[in-house]
Amino acid sequence: MNWIKKFYSNHPKFAKYSFIYGFLAIPLTFYVVFYLFPNILSVYYSFMKWSGLSDPKFIGLQNYTRLFNDPFFYESLSHNLFLMLLVPFITISIALVLAFFLARGKSKVHDILQALFFVPNIISSVVIGLLWAFIYNGDFGLLNTIFGLFGVDMDGFWWLGNVNTALLALVPVYVWVNVGFYTLIFTNAIKGIPDSLYESAILDGATEGQILRKIVIPMIMGVISVSALFLVLMTFRSYDLVLILTGGGPGGATQVVGLYMFSMVFQILGTAARTPSYGYASAIGIILFIILIIAKFIIDKITKSDDIEY
Amino acid sequence: MKKRNSIFAEILLAFWASLIILPLIWIVYVSLKTNYEFYLNPWALPESLQFENYINAIITLNLGPVFLNTLYFVFGGLIVGVAVNTLAAYILTRLEWKGKKFILGLIMLSLFLPGINILVPQYVLAVFFKLNNSLTGLILLINVALSAFDILLMSSFMRSIPKELEESARIDGATMWVIFWKIIFPLSMPGIITISIFRFLNLYNDFINPFIYLTDPSKHTVAVSVYYANTVLRYTSNYVTLFAAIVVSLVPTLVIYAIFQKRVVAGATIGAVKG
């Protein structure tokens, strides 16, 4: 064994590179094979017709033509759009107000509140899904009970089972989960605003609302816009909550693109079984890829713009 | 800011806090009721505490083996993932070598890629390499690969270690491994703890991956188990047991969060949005 040690100490460069390649090789390989290469593979599969059982069959652009004529795909996209408009707007509005008040309060209580607000963010999506399914439950749900307290009899209304309300019902779930995280980000950003900026406003007797609107928001506009865009993208990509809450139902009323793609290959509980379609799923994936890459470029262009100086 | 909050502000904060606490408290006390009490009035407090609901939950969910599966899945993954990424962070950010920039670029690529489109091909590849329907296979699939997020986080923690320590150790004739293990590793402990906590939460809460890859019920993790239990227990209208199951699955998450809450909150903002 000693000659190995001798060899290594006499050849530092060899020692260094064998250390580097030794510890990097396998993780790097896994990364390239299972996380980078599948991007290329998904292009390849998108040109195939494959049920996962027999061999794949090359069908050219047929998956794409089918996709462009697929009403379910467009319906899913419209649902995504609906969520992408409502969720970020509501989440950030609430987070801003909460962050504004949290940043001002300097007591232990406020620190605890900050930590508490973050809790929904760390809970598993299964628990969140089931929790909100129970809140929306027709027979014993929290929501209907609250309506009952105000004298409105919801008569066992199933929020997640009604084609008209199901999608809208998803919005509070996403908001509930994400507010904590953005409250955190905004609180940190607001704490960075120098006190001098508030002085003249306070002397003039400005209200909290005015301070929030005229001073705080413009000062952290950079953080707000990046957060908003981040949230929009995340809402677009997310499908596990929808999977657990509604499985895309009822009758496709809450179907989102990510879930649509997922359902092409994997069986979702409570939906009709279908023969897997790896090729079609891959085509959907490629279209989503293109949409998201374009969105990323647009975002990068926009956020290059004005940074406010103090 | 010197100005204190108005009552209105404090009420608003309390309101949101209650929106978070109330559903969770509701789950806990429903889990201690009987089904009869539940149907009578979902909102009333239990007459007497039905701890047997928890026993039932453990039996129906087969929680013994499922918990062991989850333990293996989470801690196995934790050790592998943290080891891999800590070493990788050291190699990629503190050493100079040919090809480093290229490899770093490859890794940062993952931050630009949407990730949603690799679901299907990744599954095909995993099946090809026989990593599916195996807890060990899934651990490897998820945790051996380099993680851009972890490496970025670790690098910011490793930055503060003075280079002189490495240099003097090298002059004293220490091997690369010794330098890493005796110097870098201990001094990066805050970073290691942070990425461990995040990896723990992500692994424990991971639903999609075990759902897709672990078809054998005997291999299920807690997250998947609760999902399937939902169908079974709803069908039999055995809600109180289901609620108990949810509470059980929540305990590890909340415990870890309660202990490490400061680090979670700090780490979440490091990797996130900059103004």
Coordinates of C-alpha atoms in Angstrom, one line a residue:
Chain A
M1 CA 0.0 0.0 0.0
N2 CA 2.9 2.3 0.7
W3 CA 4.0 2.5 -2.9
I4 CA 0.5 3.9 -3.7
K5 CA 0.9 6.6 -1.2
K6 CA 4.4 7.3 -2.5
F7 CA 3.1 7.5 -6.0
Y8 CA 0.4 9.9 -5.1
S9 CA 2.7 12.2 -3.2
N10 CA 5.3 12.2 -6.0
H11 CA 2.7 13.0 -8.6
P12 CA 0.5 15.8 -7.2
K13 CA -1.1 16.5 -10.5
F14 CA -2.2 12.9 -10.8
A15 CA -3.3 12.9 -7.3
K16 CA -5.4 16.0 -7.8
Y17 CA -7.0 14.8 -11.0
S18 CA -7.7 11.3 -9.8
F19 CA -9.5 12.9 -6.8
I20 CA -11.5 15.2 -9.0
Y21 CA -12.5 12.7 -11.6
G22 CA -12.9 10.0 -9.0
F23 CA -15.5 11.8 -7.1
L24 CA -17.1 13.6 -9.9
A25 CA -17.4 10.9 -12.5
I26 CA -20.4 8.9 -11.2
P27 CA -22.5 11.9 -10.1
L28 CA -21.8 13.7 -13.3
T29 CA -22.7 10.6 -15.3
F30 CA -26.0 10.2 -13.4
Y31 CA -26.7 13.9 -14.0
V32 CA -26.0 13.8 -17.7
V33 CA -27.8 10.5 -18.3
F34 CA -30.9 11.1 -16.2
Y35 CA -31.3 14.8 -16.2
L36 CA -29.7 16.3 -19.3
F37 CA -30.0 13.5 -21.9
P38 CA -33.7 13.0 -21.3
N39 CA -34.2 16.4 -22.9
I40 CA -32.8 15.1 -26.1
L41 CA -34.6 11.8 -25.7
S42 CA -37.9 13.6 -25.3
V43 CA -37.4 15.1 -28.8
Y44 CA -36.7 11.7 -30.2
Y45 CA -39.8 10.1 -28.6
S46 CA -42.0 12.9 -29.7
F47 CA -41.6 11.6 -33.2
M48 CA -42.6 8.1 -32.2
K49 CA -45.8 6.2 -31.5
W50 CA -45.2 4.0 -28.5
S51 CA -47.4 2.4 -25.9
G52 CA -44.5 1.2 -23.8
L53 CA -45.2 -2.4 -24.6
S54 CA -44.3 -3.1 -28.2
D55 CA -41.6 -1.3 -30.2
P56 CA -41.7 2.4 -30.9
K57 CA -42.8 3.3 -34.4
F58 CA -41.6 6.4 -36.2
I59 CA -44.5 8.6 -37.2
G60 CA -42.8 11.9 -37.9
L61 CA -44.7 15.0 -36.9
Q62 CA -48.0 13.3 -36.4
N63 CA -47.9 13.8 -32.7
Y64 CA -47.5 17.5 -33.2
T65 CA -50.3 17.8 -35.7
R66 CA -52.5 15.8 -33.4
L67 CA -51.5 18.1 -30.6
F68 CA -52.3 21.3 -32.5
N69 CA -55.7 19.9 -33.2
D70 CA -56.3 18.6 -29.7
P71 CA -59.1 20.5 -27.9
F72 CA -58.1 19.0 -24.6
F73 CA -54.7 20.4 -24.9
Y74 CA -56.0 23.9 -25.5
E75 CA -58.5 23.5 -22.7
S76 CA -55.7 22.6 -20.4
L77 CA -53.7 25.6 -21.5
S78 CA -56.6 27.9 -20.8
H79 CA -56.8 26.4 -17.3
N80 CA -53.1 27.0 -16.8
L81 CA -53.6 30.6 -18.0
F82 CA -56.4 31.1 -15.6
L83 CA -54.3 29.9 -12.7
M84 CA -51.2 31.8 -13.9
L85 CA -53.2 35.1 -13.8
L86 CA -55.0 34.7 -10.5
V87 CA -52.5 32.9 -8.3
P88 CA -49.5 35.2 -8.6
F89 CA -51.6 38.3 -8.4
I90 CA -53.4 37.3 -5.2
T91 CA -50.4 35.6 -3.6
I92 CA -48.2 38.6 -4.1
S93 CA -50.8 41.1 -3.0
I94 CA -51.4 39.3 0.3
A95 CA -47.7 38.6 0.8
L96 CA -46.9 42.3 0.3
V97 CA -49.3 43.4 2.9
L98 CA -48.2 40.8 5.4
A99 CA -44.6 41.5 4.7
F100 CA -45.1 45.2 5.2
F101 CA -46.6 44.7 8.6
L102 CA -44.1 42.0 9.6
A103 CA -41.1 44.1 8.6
R104 CA -42.3 46.9 10.9
G105 CA -43.0 44.8 13.9
K106 CA -39.7 44.0 15.6
S107 CA -40.9 41.7 18.4
K108 CA -40.4 38.0 19.0
V109 CA -44.0 37.5 18.1
H110 CA -43.4 38.8 14.6
D111 CA -40.5 36.4 14.2
I112 CA -42.8 33.5 15.2
L113 CA -45.4 34.7 12.8
Q114 CA -42.9 34.8 10.0
A115 CA -41.9 31.2 10.8
L116 CA -45.6 30.1 11.1
F117 CA -46.5 31.6 7.7
F118 CA -43.9 29.5 6.1
V119 CA -45.4 26.2 7.4
P120 CA -47.6 25.5 4.4
N121 CA -44.6 25.6 2.2
I122 CA -42.9 22.6 3.9
I123 CA -45.9 20.4 4.1
S124 CA -46.2 17.6 1.6
S125 CA -48.5 18.1 -1.3
V126 CA -50.5 15.0 -0.4
V127 CA -51.4 16.5 3.0
I128 CA -52.2 19.9 1.5
G129 CA -54.3 18.2 -1.2
L130 CA -56.3 16.1 1.3
L131 CA -56.6 19.0 3.8
W132 CA -58.2 21.3 1.2
A133 CA -60.3 18.4 -0.2
F134 CA -61.8 18.2 3.2
I135 CA -62.2 22.0 3.4
Y136 CA -64.1 21.9 0.1
N137 CA -66.0 18.7 1.0
G138 CA -69.7 19.0 0.4
D139 CA -70.9 17.0 3.4
F140 CA -68.7 18.3 6.2
G141 CA -66.3 20.8 4.7
L142 CA -65.1 23.9 6.4
L143 CA -66.2 26.2 3.7
N144 CA -69.8 25.2 3.7
T145 CA -69.9 25.4 7.5
I146 CA -68.6 28.9 7.4
F147 CA -71.3 29.8 4.9
G148 CA -73.7 28.2 7.3
L149 CA -72.6 30.5 10.1
F150 CA -73.6 33.4 7.9
G151 CA -76.9 31.8 7.3
V152 CA -76.2 30.7 3.8
D153 CA -77.2 27.0 3.3
M154 CA -74.8 25.5 0.7
D155 CA -76.8 22.3 0.8
G156 CA -73.9 20.0 0.5
F157 CA -72.3 21.7 -2.4
W158 CA -69.1 20.0 -3.7
W159 CA -66.8 22.7 -4.6
L160 CA -64.3 20.4 -6.3
G161 CA -67.0 18.4 -8.0
N162 CA -68.7 21.2 -9.8
V163 CA -67.5 22.0 -13.2
N164 CA -68.0 25.7 -12.6
T165 CA -66.3 26.1 -9.3
A166 CA -63.5 23.4 -9.4
L167 CA -60.9 25.4 -11.1
L168 CA -61.6 28.5 -9.1
A169 CA -61.3 26.4 -6.0
L170 CA -57.7 25.6 -6.8
V171 CA -56.7 29.2 -6.5
P172 CA -57.0 29.5 -2.7
V173 CA -55.0 26.3 -2.3
Y174 CA -52.0 27.6 -4.3
V175 CA -52.2 31.0 -2.6
W176 CA -52.3 29.4 0.9
V177 CA -49.2 27.4 0.1
N178 CA -47.2 30.1 -1.4
V179 CA -47.9 33.3 0.5
G180 CA -45.5 32.4 3.3
F181 CA -42.5 32.1 1.0
Y182 CA -43.1 35.4 -0.7
T183 CA -43.9 37.1 2.6
L184 CA -40.4 36.0 3.7
I185 CA -38.8 37.4 0.6
F186 CA -40.6 40.7 0.7
T187 CA -39.9 41.1 4.4
N188 CA -36.2 40.8 3.8
A189 CA -36.5 43.2 0.9
I190 CA -38.5 45.8 2.8
K191 CA -36.0 45.6 5.7
G192 CA -33.4 46.8 3.3
I193 CA -35.2 50.1 2.7
P194 CA -33.3 52.9 4.5
D195 CA -35.3 54.6 7.3
S196 CA -34.6 58.0 5.9
L197 CA -37.1 57.4 3.2
Y198 CA -39.9 57.0 5.7
E199 CA -39.0 60.0 7.7
S200 CA -40.5 62.8 5.6
A201 CA -43.6 60.7 4.9
I202 CA -44.2 60.1 8.6
L203 CA -43.7 63.8 9.3
D204 CA -46.3 64.6 6.7
G205 CA -48.7 62.2 8.5
A206 CA -48.9 59.6 5.8
T207 CA -51.1 56.6 6.5
E208 CA -49.8 53.0 6.4
G209 CA -51.6 52.5 3.1
Q210 CA -49.9 55.5 1.6
I211 CA -46.5 54.5 2.8
L212 CA -47.0 51.0 1.4
R213 CA -48.2 52.2 -2.0
K214 CA -46.0 55.2 -2.5
I215 CA -42.7 54.2 -0.9
V216 CA -42.4 50.5 -0.2
I217 CA -43.7 49.1 -3.4
P218 CA -41.8 51.2 -5.8
M219 CA -38.6 50.6 -3.8
I220 CA -38.8 46.8 -4.0
M221 CA -40.4 46.7 -7.5
G222 CA -37.5 44.6 -8.7
V223 CA -38.1 41.9 -6.2
I224 CA -41.8 42.0 -6.8
S225 CA -41.5 41.5 -10.5
V226 CA -39.0 38.7 -10.3
S227 CA -41.2 37.0 -7.7
A228 CA -44.3 37.4 -9.8
L229 CA -42.6 35.9 -12.8
F230 CA -41.2 33.1 -10.8
L231 CA -44.6 32.4 -9.4
V232 CA -46.2 32.5 -12.9
L233 CA -43.7 29.9 -14.1
M234 CA -44.1 27.7 -11.1
T235 CA -47.9 27.7 -11.5
F236 CA -47.5 26.7 -15.1
R237 CA -45.3 23.8 -14.2
S238 CA -47.2 22.5 -11.2
Y239 CA -49.5 19.6 -11.4
D240 CA -49.1 17.5 -8.3
L241 CA -51.6 19.5 -6.3
V242 CA -54.1 19.2 -9.1
L243 CA -53.4 15.5 -9.3
I244 CA -54.2 15.0 -5.7
L245 CA -57.1 17.4 -5.4
T246 CA -59.1 16.6 -8.5
G247 CA -57.1 14.4 -10.8
G248 CA -58.0 16.8 -13.5
G249 CA -61.7 16.4 -13.1
P250 CA -64.5 16.8 -13.0
G251 CA -64.7 16.1 -16.7
G252 CA -61.4 17.8 -17.4
A253 CA -62.5 21.1 -15.7
T254 CA -59.3 21.4 -13.8
Q255 CA -57.0 19.7 -16.3
V256 CA -53.6 21.4 -16.6
V257 CA -51.0 20.8 -19.2
G258 CA -48.5 19.1 -16.9
L259 CA -51.1 16.7 -15.7
Y260 CA -52.4 16.1 -19.2
M261 CA -48.9 15.1 -20.2
F262 CA -48.6 13.0 -17.1
S263 CA -51.9 11.2 -17.7
M264 CA -50.7 10.1 -21.2
V265 CA -48.2 7.7 -19.5
F266 CA -49.2 7.2 -15.9
Q267 CA -52.5 6.1 -14.4
I268 CA -54.2 8.6 -12.2
L269 CA -56.5 7.3 -9.6
G270 CA -60.2 8.0 -10.3
T271 CA -59.8 8.6 -14.0
A272 CA -60.4 6.2 -16.9
A273 CA -57.6 3.9 -17.8
R274 CA -55.9 4.5 -21.2
T275 CA -53.2 2.9 -23.1
P276 CA -50.0 4.8 -22.5
S277 CA -48.8 7.1 -25.2
Y278 CA -45.2 7.9 -24.6
G279 CA -44.8 9.6 -27.9
Y280 CA -47.7 12.0 -27.5
A281 CA -46.6 12.7 -24.0
S282 CA -43.2 13.6 -25.2
A283 CA -44.6 15.9 -27.8
I284 CA -46.5 17.7 -25.2
G285 CA -43.4 17.9 -23.1
I286 CA -41.5 19.5 -26.0
I287 CA -44.1 22.1 -26.6
L288 CA -44.1 23.0 -22.8
F289 CA -40.3 23.1 -23.0
I290 CA -40.4 25.6 -25.9
I291 CA -43.0 27.7 -24.1
L292 CA -41.0 27.9 -20.9
I293 CA -37.7 28.6 -22.7
I294 CA -39.3 31.5 -24.6
A295 CA -40.9 32.7 -21.4
K296 CA -37.5 32.6 -19.7
F297 CA -35.9 34.7 -22.4
I298 CA -38.6 37.3 -22.3
I299 CA -38.3 37.5 -18.5
D300 CA -34.6 37.9 -18.7
K301 CA -35.0 40.7 -21.1
I302 CA -37.6 42.5 -19.0
T303 CA -35.7 42.2 -15.7
K304 CA -32.6 43.7 -17.3
S305 CA -34.4 47.0 -17.2
D306 CA -34.5 49.7 -14.5
D307 CA -33.1 49.2 -11.1
I308 CA -34.1 51.9 -8.6
E309 CA -31.3 53.8 -7.0
Y310 CA -31.6 55.1 -3.5
Chain B
M1 CA -38.8 51.7 11.1
K2 CA -39.7 53.4 14.2
K3 CA -43.4 53.5 13.8
R4 CA -45.4 50.7 15.4
N5 CA -48.1 48.8 13.6
S6 CA -51.7 49.8 14.0
I7 CA -54.2 47.5 15.5
F8 CA -55.5 46.9 12.1
A9 CA -52.2 45.6 11.0
E10 CA -51.9 43.2 14.0
I11 CA -55.4 41.9 13.3
L12 CA -54.5 41.2 9.7
L13 CA -51.4 39.3 10.7
A14 CA -53.4 37.3 13.4
F15 CA -56.0 36.6 10.8
W16 CA -53.6 35.0 8.4
A17 CA -51.9 33.1 11.2
S18 CA -55.3 31.7 12.1
L19 CA -55.9 30.6 8.5
I20 CA -52.8 28.5 8.8
I21 CA -53.3 27.2 12.3
L22 CA -57.0 26.4 12.2
P23 CA -57.0 23.8 9.5
L24 CA -54.2 22.0 11.2
I25 CA -55.8 22.1 14.6
W26 CA -59.0 20.9 13.0
I27 CA -57.3 17.9 11.6
V28 CA -55.8 17.0 15.0
Y29 CA -58.9 17.1 17.0
V30 CA -61.1 15.4 14.3
S31 CA -58.5 12.6 14.4
L32 CA -59.4 12.1 18.0
K33 CA -63.1 11.8 17.4
T34 CA -65.3 8.8 16.4
N35 CA -66.8 8.7 13.0
Y36 CA -70.2 9.0 14.6
E37 CA -69.2 12.2 16.4
F38 CA -67.7 13.4 13.1
Y39 CA -70.9 13.1 11.1
L40 CA -72.9 14.6 13.9
N41 CA -70.9 17.8 13.9
P42 CA -67.6 18.0 12.2
W43 CA -66.7 21.0 14.2
A44 CA -67.4 19.9 17.7
L45 CA -64.6 18.9 20.0
P46 CA -64.3 15.2 20.7
E47 CA -66.1 13.7 23.8
S48 CA -63.2 11.6 24.7
L49 CA -59.9 11.2 22.9
Q50 CA -60.0 8.3 20.5
F51 CA -56.3 7.4 20.3
E52 CA -57.3 4.1 18.8
N53 CA -57.8 6.0 15.6
Y54 CA -54.1 6.3 15.4
I55 CA -53.7 2.5 16.0
N56 CA -56.2 2.0 13.2
A57 CA -54.3 4.3 10.9
I58 CA -51.1 2.5 11.6
I59 CA -52.7 -0.8 10.8
T60 CA -54.6 0.3 7.7
L61 CA -51.7 2.2 6.2
N62 CA -49.4 -0.7 7.1
L63 CA -47.4 2.1 8.7
G64 CA -44.7 -0.1 10.2
P65 CA -43.1 -1.2 6.9
V66 CA -44.1 2.0 5.2
F67 CA -42.3 4.0 7.8
L68 CA -39.2 1.8 7.5
N69 CA -39.4 2.3 3.7
T70 CA -39.6 6.0 4.2
L71 CA -36.7 6.0 6.7
Y72 CA -34.5 4.2 4.2
F73 CA -35.6 6.3 1.3
V74 CA -35.1 9.6 3.1
F75 CA -31.9 8.9 5.1
G76 CA -30.3 6.8 2.4
G77 CA -31.0 9.6 0.0
L78 CA -29.8 12.2 2.4
I79 CA -26.5 10.6 3.0
V80 CA -25.9 9.9 -0.7
G81 CA -27.0 13.3 -1.9
V82 CA -25.2 15.4 0.7
A83 CA -22.0 13.4 0.3
V84 CA -22.1 13.7 -3.5
N85 CA -22.9 17.4 -3.6
T86 CA -20.6 18.5 -0.8
L87 CA -17.6 16.9 -2.5
A88 CA -18.7 18.2 -5.8
A89 CA -19.1 21.7 -4.4
Y90 CA -15.5 21.5 -3.0
I91 CA -14.2 20.3 -6.3
L92 CA -16.1 22.7 -8.4
T93 CA -15.6 25.9 -6.4
R94 CA -12.4 25.6 -4.5
L95 CA -10.1 23.8 -6.9
E96 CA -8.7 24.9 -10.2
W97 CA -8.6 22.4 -12.9
K98 CA -8.9 22.0 -16.6
G99 CA -12.5 21.6 -17.9
K100 CA -14.0 23.0 -14.6
K101 CA -15.8 25.8 -16.4
F102 CA -17.4 23.4 -18.9
I103 CA -18.7 21.1 -16.2
L104 CA -20.0 24.0 -14.1
G105 CA -21.8 25.2 -17.2
L106 CA -23.3 21.8 -17.7
I107 CA -24.6 21.8 -14.2
M108 CA -26.0 25.3 -14.3
L109 CA -27.8 24.3 -17.4
S110 CA -30.3 22.5 -15.2
L111 CA -31.4 25.8 -13.8
F112 CA -32.5 27.0 -17.2
L113 CA -34.2 23.8 -18.3
P114 CA -37.9 23.6 -17.4
G115 CA -37.6 20.0 -16.3
I116 CA -41.2 19.1 -17.0
N117 CA -40.5 17.5 -20.3
I118 CA -38.0 15.0 -19.0
L119 CA -40.6 13.1 -17.0
V120 CA -41.3 10.5 -19.6
P121 CA -37.8 9.8 -21.0
Q122 CA -36.3 9.8 -17.5
Y123 CA -38.9 7.0 -16.7
V124 CA -37.9 5.1 -19.8
L125 CA -34.2 5.3 -18.9
A126 CA -34.8 4.3 -15.3
V127 CA -36.7 1.3 -16.4
F128 CA -33.9 0.4 -18.9
F129 CA -31.4 0.5 -16.1
K130 CA -33.7 -1.4 -13.8
L131 CA -33.9 1.4 -11.3
N132 CA -37.7 1.2 -11.1
N133 CA -39.8 -0.5 -8.5
S134 CA -36.9 -0.5 -6.1
L135 CA -36.3 1.8 -3.2
T136 CA -32.5 1.6 -3.7
G137 CA -32.9 2.3 -7.4
L138 CA -35.0 5.4 -6.7
I139 CA -32.5 6.6 -4.0
L140 CA -29.8 6.4 -6.6
L141 CA -31.8 8.0 -9.3
I142 CA -32.8 11.0 -7.2
N143 CA -29.7 11.6 -5.2
V144 CA -26.5 10.5 -7.0
A145 CA -26.9 13.1 -9.7
L146 CA -25.3 16.5 -9.1
S147 CA -27.7 19.2 -7.9
A148 CA -27.2 22.8 -9.0
F149 CA -29.1 24.2 -6.1
D150 CA -27.1 22.3 -3.5
I151 CA -23.8 23.1 -5.2
L152 CA -24.7 26.8 -5.3
L153 CA -25.7 26.8 -1.7
M154 CA -22.6 24.9 -0.5
S155 CA -20.3 27.2 -2.5
S156 CA -21.6 30.3 -0.7
F157 CA -20.9 28.6 2.6
M158 CA -17.5 27.3 1.5
R159 CA -16.4 30.7 0.3
S160 CA -15.6 31.9 3.8
I161 CA -13.0 29.2 4.4
P162 CA -9.6 30.7 4.2
K163 CA -7.4 29.4 1.4
E164 CA -4.3 29.4 3.6
L165 CA -5.7 26.5 5.6
E166 CA -5.7 24.3 2.5
E167 CA -2.3 25.6 1.3
S168 CA -0.6 25.0 4.6
A169 CA -2.1 21.5 4.8
R170 CA -0.8 20.8 1.3
I171 CA 2.6 22.0 2.2
D172 CA 2.5 19.7 5.2
G173 CA 2.0 16.8 2.8
A174 CA -1.7 16.1 3.3
T175 CA -3.5 14.3 0.6
M176 CA -6.6 15.7 -1.1
W177 CA -8.9 13.5 0.8
V178 CA -7.4 14.5 4.1
I179 CA -7.7 18.2 3.3
F180 CA -11.4 17.7 2.4
W181 CA -12.3 15.5 5.3
K182 CA -10.3 17.2 8.0
I183 CA -10.6 20.9 7.0
I184 CA -13.3 21.6 4.4
F185 CA -15.9 19.3 5.7
P186 CA -16.0 20.4 9.3
L187 CA -15.8 24.1 8.3
S188 CA -18.7 23.7 5.9
M189 CA -21.0 22.3 8.5
P190 CA -23.6 25.1 8.4
G191 CA -23.9 24.6 4.7
I192 CA -24.1 20.9 5.1
I193 CA -26.9 21.2 7.6
T194 CA -28.8 23.5 5.4
I195 CA -28.7 21.3 2.3
S196 CA -29.5 18.3 4.5
I197 CA -32.6 19.9 5.8
F198 CA -33.8 20.8 2.4
R199 CA -33.0 17.4 1.0
F200 CA -34.8 15.8 3.9
L201 CA -38.0 17.8 3.4
N202 CA -37.9 17.3 -0.4
L203 CA -37.4 13.5 0.0
Y204 CA -39.9 13.1 2.8
N205 CA -42.6 15.1 1.0
D206 CA -41.8 13.6 -2.5
F207 CA -45.0 12.2 -3.9
I208 CA -44.6 12.1 -7.6
N209 CA -41.4 10.0 -7.8
P210 CA -42.4 7.2 -5.4
F211 CA -45.8 7.3 -7.0
I212 CA -44.4 6.7 -10.5
Y213 CA -41.6 4.4 -9.7
L214 CA -42.7 2.3 -6.7
T215 CA -45.5 0.2 -8.0
D216 CA -45.2 -2.5 -5.4
P217 CA -47.3 -1.5 -2.3
S218 CA -44.8 -3.1 0.0
K219 CA -42.3 -0.5 -1.1
H220 CA -44.5 2.6 -0.7
T221 CA -43.4 5.6 1.3
V222 CA -45.5 7.6 3.6
A223 CA -46.6 10.2 1.0
V224 CA -47.8 7.6 -1.4
S225 CA -49.4 5.5 1.3
V226 CA -51.5 8.4 2.5
Y227 CA -52.6 9.1 -1.0
Y228 CA -53.9 5.5 -1.5
A229 CA -55.3 5.4 2.0
N230 CA -57.5 8.3 1.0
T231 CA -59.3 6.2 -1.6
V232 CA -59.7 3.3 0.8
L233 CA -60.8 5.2 3.8
R234 CA -63.0 7.6 1.9
Y235 CA -64.8 4.6 0.4
T236 CA -65.6 3.2 3.8
S237 CA -66.3 6.7 5.1
N238 CA -63.7 6.2 7.8
Y239 CA -62.6 9.8 7.9
V240 CA -61.3 9.9 11.4
T241 CA -58.8 7.3 10.7
L242 CA -57.7 9.1 7.6
F243 CA -57.3 12.3 9.6
A244 CA -55.2 10.4 12.1
A245 CA -53.0 9.1 9.2
I246 CA -52.5 12.6 8.0
V247 CA -51.4 13.8 11.4
V248 CA -49.0 10.9 11.7
S249 CA -47.5 11.8 8.3
L250 CA -47.1 15.4 9.4
V251 CA -45.2 14.8 12.6
P252 CA -41.7 14.4 11.1
T253 CA -42.0 17.4 8.9
L254 CA -43.2 19.7 11.7
V255 CA -40.6 18.4 14.1
I256 CA -37.7 19.0 11.7
Y257 CA -39.2 22.4 10.9
A258 CA -39.6 23.3 14.6
I259 CA -36.0 22.5 15.3
F260 CA -34.3 23.8 12.2
Q261 CA -36.8 26.6 11.3
K262 CA -34.2 29.3 11.3
R263 CA -32.0 27.5 8.8
V264 CA -34.9 26.6 6.6
V265 CA -36.0 30.1 6.4
A266 CA -32.5 31.4 5.8
G267 CA -31.7 28.8 3.1
A268 CA -35.0 29.4 1.3
T269 CA -34.0 33.0 0.7
I270 CA -30.5 32.3 -0.4
G271 CA -31.5 30.2 -3.3
A272 CA -34.3 32.5 -4.2
V273 CA -35.1 35.8 -5.7
K274 CA -32.6 38.7 -5.8
G275 CA -33.9 42.2 -6.4

